[in-house]
Coordinates of C-alpha atoms and ligand atoms in Angstrom, one line a residue:
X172 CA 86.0 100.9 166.3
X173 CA 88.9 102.7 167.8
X174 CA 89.3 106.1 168.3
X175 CA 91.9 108.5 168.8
X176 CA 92.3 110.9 172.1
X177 CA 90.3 113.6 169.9
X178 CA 87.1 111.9 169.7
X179 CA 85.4 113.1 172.5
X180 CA 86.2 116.2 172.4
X181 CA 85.7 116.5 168.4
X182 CA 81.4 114.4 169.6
X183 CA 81.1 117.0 172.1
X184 CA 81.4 119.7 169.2
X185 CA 78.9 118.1 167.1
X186 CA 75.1 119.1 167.3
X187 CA 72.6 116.9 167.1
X188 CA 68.8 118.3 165.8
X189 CA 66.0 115.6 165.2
X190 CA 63.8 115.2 162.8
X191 CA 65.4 117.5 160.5
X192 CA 65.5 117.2 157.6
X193 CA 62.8 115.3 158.3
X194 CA 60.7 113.2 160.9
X195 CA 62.4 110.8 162.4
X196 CA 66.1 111.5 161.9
X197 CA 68.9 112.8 163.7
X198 CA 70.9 114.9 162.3
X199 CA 74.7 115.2 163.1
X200 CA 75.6 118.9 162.5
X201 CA 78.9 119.5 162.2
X202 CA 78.6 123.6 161.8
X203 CA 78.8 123.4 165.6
X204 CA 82.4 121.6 165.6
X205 CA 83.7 124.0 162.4
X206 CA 83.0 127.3 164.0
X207 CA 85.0 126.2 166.9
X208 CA 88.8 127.0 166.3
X209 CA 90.1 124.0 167.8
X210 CA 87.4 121.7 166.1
X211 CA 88.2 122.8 163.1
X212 CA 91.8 122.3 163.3
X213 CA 91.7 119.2 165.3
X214 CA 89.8 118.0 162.4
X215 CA 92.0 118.9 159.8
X216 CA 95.5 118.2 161.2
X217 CA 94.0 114.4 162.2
X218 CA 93.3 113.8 158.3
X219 CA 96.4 115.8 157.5
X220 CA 98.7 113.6 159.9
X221 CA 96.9 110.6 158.7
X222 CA 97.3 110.9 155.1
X223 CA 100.9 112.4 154.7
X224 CA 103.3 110.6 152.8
X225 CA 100.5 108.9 151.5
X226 CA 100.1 107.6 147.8
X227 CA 97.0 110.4 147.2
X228 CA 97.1 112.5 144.1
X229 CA 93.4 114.0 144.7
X230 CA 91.0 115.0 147.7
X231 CA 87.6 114.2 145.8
X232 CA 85.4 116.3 147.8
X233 CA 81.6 116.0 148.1
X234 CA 79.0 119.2 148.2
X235 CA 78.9 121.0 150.2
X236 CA 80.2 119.9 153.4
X237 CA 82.6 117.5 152.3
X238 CA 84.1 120.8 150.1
X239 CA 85.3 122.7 154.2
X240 CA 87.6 119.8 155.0
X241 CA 88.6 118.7 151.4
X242 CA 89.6 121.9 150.4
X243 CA 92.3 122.5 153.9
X244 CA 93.4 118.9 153.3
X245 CA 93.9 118.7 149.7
X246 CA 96.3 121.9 150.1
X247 CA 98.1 120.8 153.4
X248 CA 99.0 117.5 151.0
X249 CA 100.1 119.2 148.2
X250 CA 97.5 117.8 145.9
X251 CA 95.0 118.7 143.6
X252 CA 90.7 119.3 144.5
X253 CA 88.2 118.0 142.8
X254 CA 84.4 118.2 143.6
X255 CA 82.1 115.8 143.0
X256 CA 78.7 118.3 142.8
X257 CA 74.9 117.9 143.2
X258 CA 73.3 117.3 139.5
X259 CA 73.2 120.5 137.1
X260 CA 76.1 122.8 138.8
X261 CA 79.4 122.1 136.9
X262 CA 79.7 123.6 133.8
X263 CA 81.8 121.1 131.7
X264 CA 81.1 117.3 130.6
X265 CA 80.2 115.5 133.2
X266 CA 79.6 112.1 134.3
X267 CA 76.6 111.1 137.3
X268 CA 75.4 108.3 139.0
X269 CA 72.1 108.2 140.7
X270 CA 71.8 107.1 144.5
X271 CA 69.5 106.8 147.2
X272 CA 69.9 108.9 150.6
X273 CA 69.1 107.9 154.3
X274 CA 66.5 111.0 153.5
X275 CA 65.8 110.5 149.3
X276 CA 67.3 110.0 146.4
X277 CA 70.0 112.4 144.6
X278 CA 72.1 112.2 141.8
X279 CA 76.2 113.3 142.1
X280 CA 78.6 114.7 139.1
X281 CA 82.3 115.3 138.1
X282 CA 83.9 116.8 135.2
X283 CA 84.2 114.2 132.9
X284 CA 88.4 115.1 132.6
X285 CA 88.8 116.1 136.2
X286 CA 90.9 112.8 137.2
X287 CA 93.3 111.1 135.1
X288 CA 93.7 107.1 134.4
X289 CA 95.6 105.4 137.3
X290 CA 95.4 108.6 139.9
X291 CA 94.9 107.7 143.4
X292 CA 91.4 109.6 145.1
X293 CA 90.5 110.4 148.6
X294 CA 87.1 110.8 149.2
X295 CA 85.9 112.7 151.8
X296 CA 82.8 113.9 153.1
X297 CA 81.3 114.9 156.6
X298 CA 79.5 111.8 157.7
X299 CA 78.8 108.8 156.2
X300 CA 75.2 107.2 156.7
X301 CA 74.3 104.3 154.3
X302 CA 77.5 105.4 152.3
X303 CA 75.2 105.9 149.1
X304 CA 76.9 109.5 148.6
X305 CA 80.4 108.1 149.6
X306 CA 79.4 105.1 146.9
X307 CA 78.5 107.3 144.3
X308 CA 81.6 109.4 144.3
X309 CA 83.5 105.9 144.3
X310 CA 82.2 104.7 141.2
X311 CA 82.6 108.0 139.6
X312 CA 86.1 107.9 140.3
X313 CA 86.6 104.8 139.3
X314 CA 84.5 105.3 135.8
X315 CA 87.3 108.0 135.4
X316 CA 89.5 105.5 135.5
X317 CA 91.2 106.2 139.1
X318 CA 91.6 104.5 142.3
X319 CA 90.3 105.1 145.5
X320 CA 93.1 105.0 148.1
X321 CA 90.2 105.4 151.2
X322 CA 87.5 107.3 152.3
X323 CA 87.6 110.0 154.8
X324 CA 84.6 111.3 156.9
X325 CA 84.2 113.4 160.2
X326 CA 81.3 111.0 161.5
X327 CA 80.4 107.5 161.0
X328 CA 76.6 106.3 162.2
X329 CA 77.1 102.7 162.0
X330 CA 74.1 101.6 162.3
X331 CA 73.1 103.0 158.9
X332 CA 75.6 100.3 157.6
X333 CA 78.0 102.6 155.5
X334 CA 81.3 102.0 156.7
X335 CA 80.5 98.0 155.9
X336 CA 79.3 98.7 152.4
X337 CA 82.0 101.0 151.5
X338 CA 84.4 98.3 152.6
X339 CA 82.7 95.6 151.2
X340 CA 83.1 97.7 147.7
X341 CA 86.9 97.4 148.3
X342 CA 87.3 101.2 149.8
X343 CA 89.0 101.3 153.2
X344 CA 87.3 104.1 155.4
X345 CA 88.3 106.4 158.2
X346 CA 86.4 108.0 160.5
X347 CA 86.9 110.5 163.2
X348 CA 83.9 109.6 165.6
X349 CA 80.9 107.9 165.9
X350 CA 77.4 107.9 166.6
X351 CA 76.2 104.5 167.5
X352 CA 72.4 103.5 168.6
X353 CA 72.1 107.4 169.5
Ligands
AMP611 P1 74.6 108.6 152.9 O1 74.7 108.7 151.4 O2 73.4 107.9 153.4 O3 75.9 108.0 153.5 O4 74.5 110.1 153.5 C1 75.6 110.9 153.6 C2 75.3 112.3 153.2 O5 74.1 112.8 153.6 C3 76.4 113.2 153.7 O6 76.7 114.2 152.7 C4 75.8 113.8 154.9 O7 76.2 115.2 155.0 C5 74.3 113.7 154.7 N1 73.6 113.1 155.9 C6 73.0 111.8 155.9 N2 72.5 111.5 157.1 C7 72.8 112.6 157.9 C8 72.6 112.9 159.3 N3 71.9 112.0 160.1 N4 73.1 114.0 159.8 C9 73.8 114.9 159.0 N5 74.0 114.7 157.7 C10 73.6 113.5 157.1

C-alpha cells in the first residue's frame, strides 16, 4: 500500500504491547499517538482532507476507539454521528450482528432508526484486524437500509486479512498506516 508523508511519523506514535489482551498478540495502541497534539491532529485533518466534498451523510463510529476520531471528523464534515455500541448499551431498538474477533467473539448494535434509507456511512474505527468489527458495522448499516461510501481506520495489520475482506464485501478501505509481519 501507499502511504502518505505522515505515516512514519503517525507509526512512530503508536505503541505496541504484546500479548495483551492476551498471549500471543500485539497490540497496536493508539492512546500513545492521541495524547500527542500533532498525532492527534495529523490524524484527523488526513481523514478530514480525504473525505471533504465527499458524498458522506454519516461517520458510523465503532466503541470506543473508533468514537475519538469519528466524533472530530463527523463535525469537521458537517455531518451527523452515529455509534455502533458493544451489545446492551443503547437505550432504544436496536439491531446486532454477532462476530468473531482476532481475540473472541462480540456482538455490535445501532439504534434501529439511527440511519435513514439510501444515506451514505463512513465507518470508522482505530485499526482493522480480520475486519470482523468493521464487517459487522457494515452489514448493520446496510440492514438499515444505507450505503457504505468506505471504511476509515488509523491502522491496518494486513496480515490479519481485513482490508481484503472488507473489500471483497464491496467496501473500499482507507488506512493511515500499517503494521505488516511485525
Ligand atoms: P477485527 O474485528 O479483527 O478487525 O478487530 C478490530 C477491533 O479490535 C478494533 O476495534 C480494534 O480496536 C481491536 N483490535 C483488534 N486487534 C487489535 C490489535 N492487535 N491491537 C489493537 N486493537 C486491536
Amino acid at each position: 500500500m501507499e502511504f502518505g508523508p505522515n505515516a512514519l511519523f503517525l507509526k512512530e506514535l503508536i505503541r505496541t504491547i504484546p500479548d495483551y489482551p492476551k498471549a500471543g498478540i500485539l497490540f497496536r495502541d493508539v492512546t500513545t499517538l492521541l495524547k500527542d497534539p500533532r498525532g492527534m491532529r495529523v490524524v484527523v485533518n488526513e481523514m478530514v482532507n480525504r473525505y471533504t466534498g465527499q458524498p458522506i451523510d454519516k461517520v458510523l463510529a465503532i466503541e470506543a476507539r473508533g468514537f475519538i476520531i469519528g466524533a472530530p471528523l463527523a463535525h469537521q464534515l458537517g455531518v451527523g454521528f452515529v455509534p455502533v455500541r458493544k451489545k446492551g448499551k443503547l437505550p432504544g431498538k436496536t439491531l446486532g450482528y454477532d462476530y468473531a474477533l482476532e481475540y473472541g467473539t462480540d456482538r455490535v448494535e445501532i439504534h434501529a432508526d439511527a440511519l435513514a434509507e439510501g444515506e451514505r456511512v463512513l465507518i470508522v474505527d482505530d485499526l482493522i484486524a480480520t475486519g470482523g468489527t468493521a464487517q459487522a458495522a457494515a452489514e448493520l448499516a446496510k440492514r438499515c437500509g444505507a450505503v457504505v461510501h468506505e471504511c476509515a481506520f488509523i491502522i491496518d495489520l494486513p496480515d490479519l486479512g481485513g482490508r481484503k475482506r472488507l473489500e471483497e464485501a464491496g467496501h473500499p478501505v482507507f488506512t493511515l498506516v500499517e503494521f505488516e509481519g511485525e
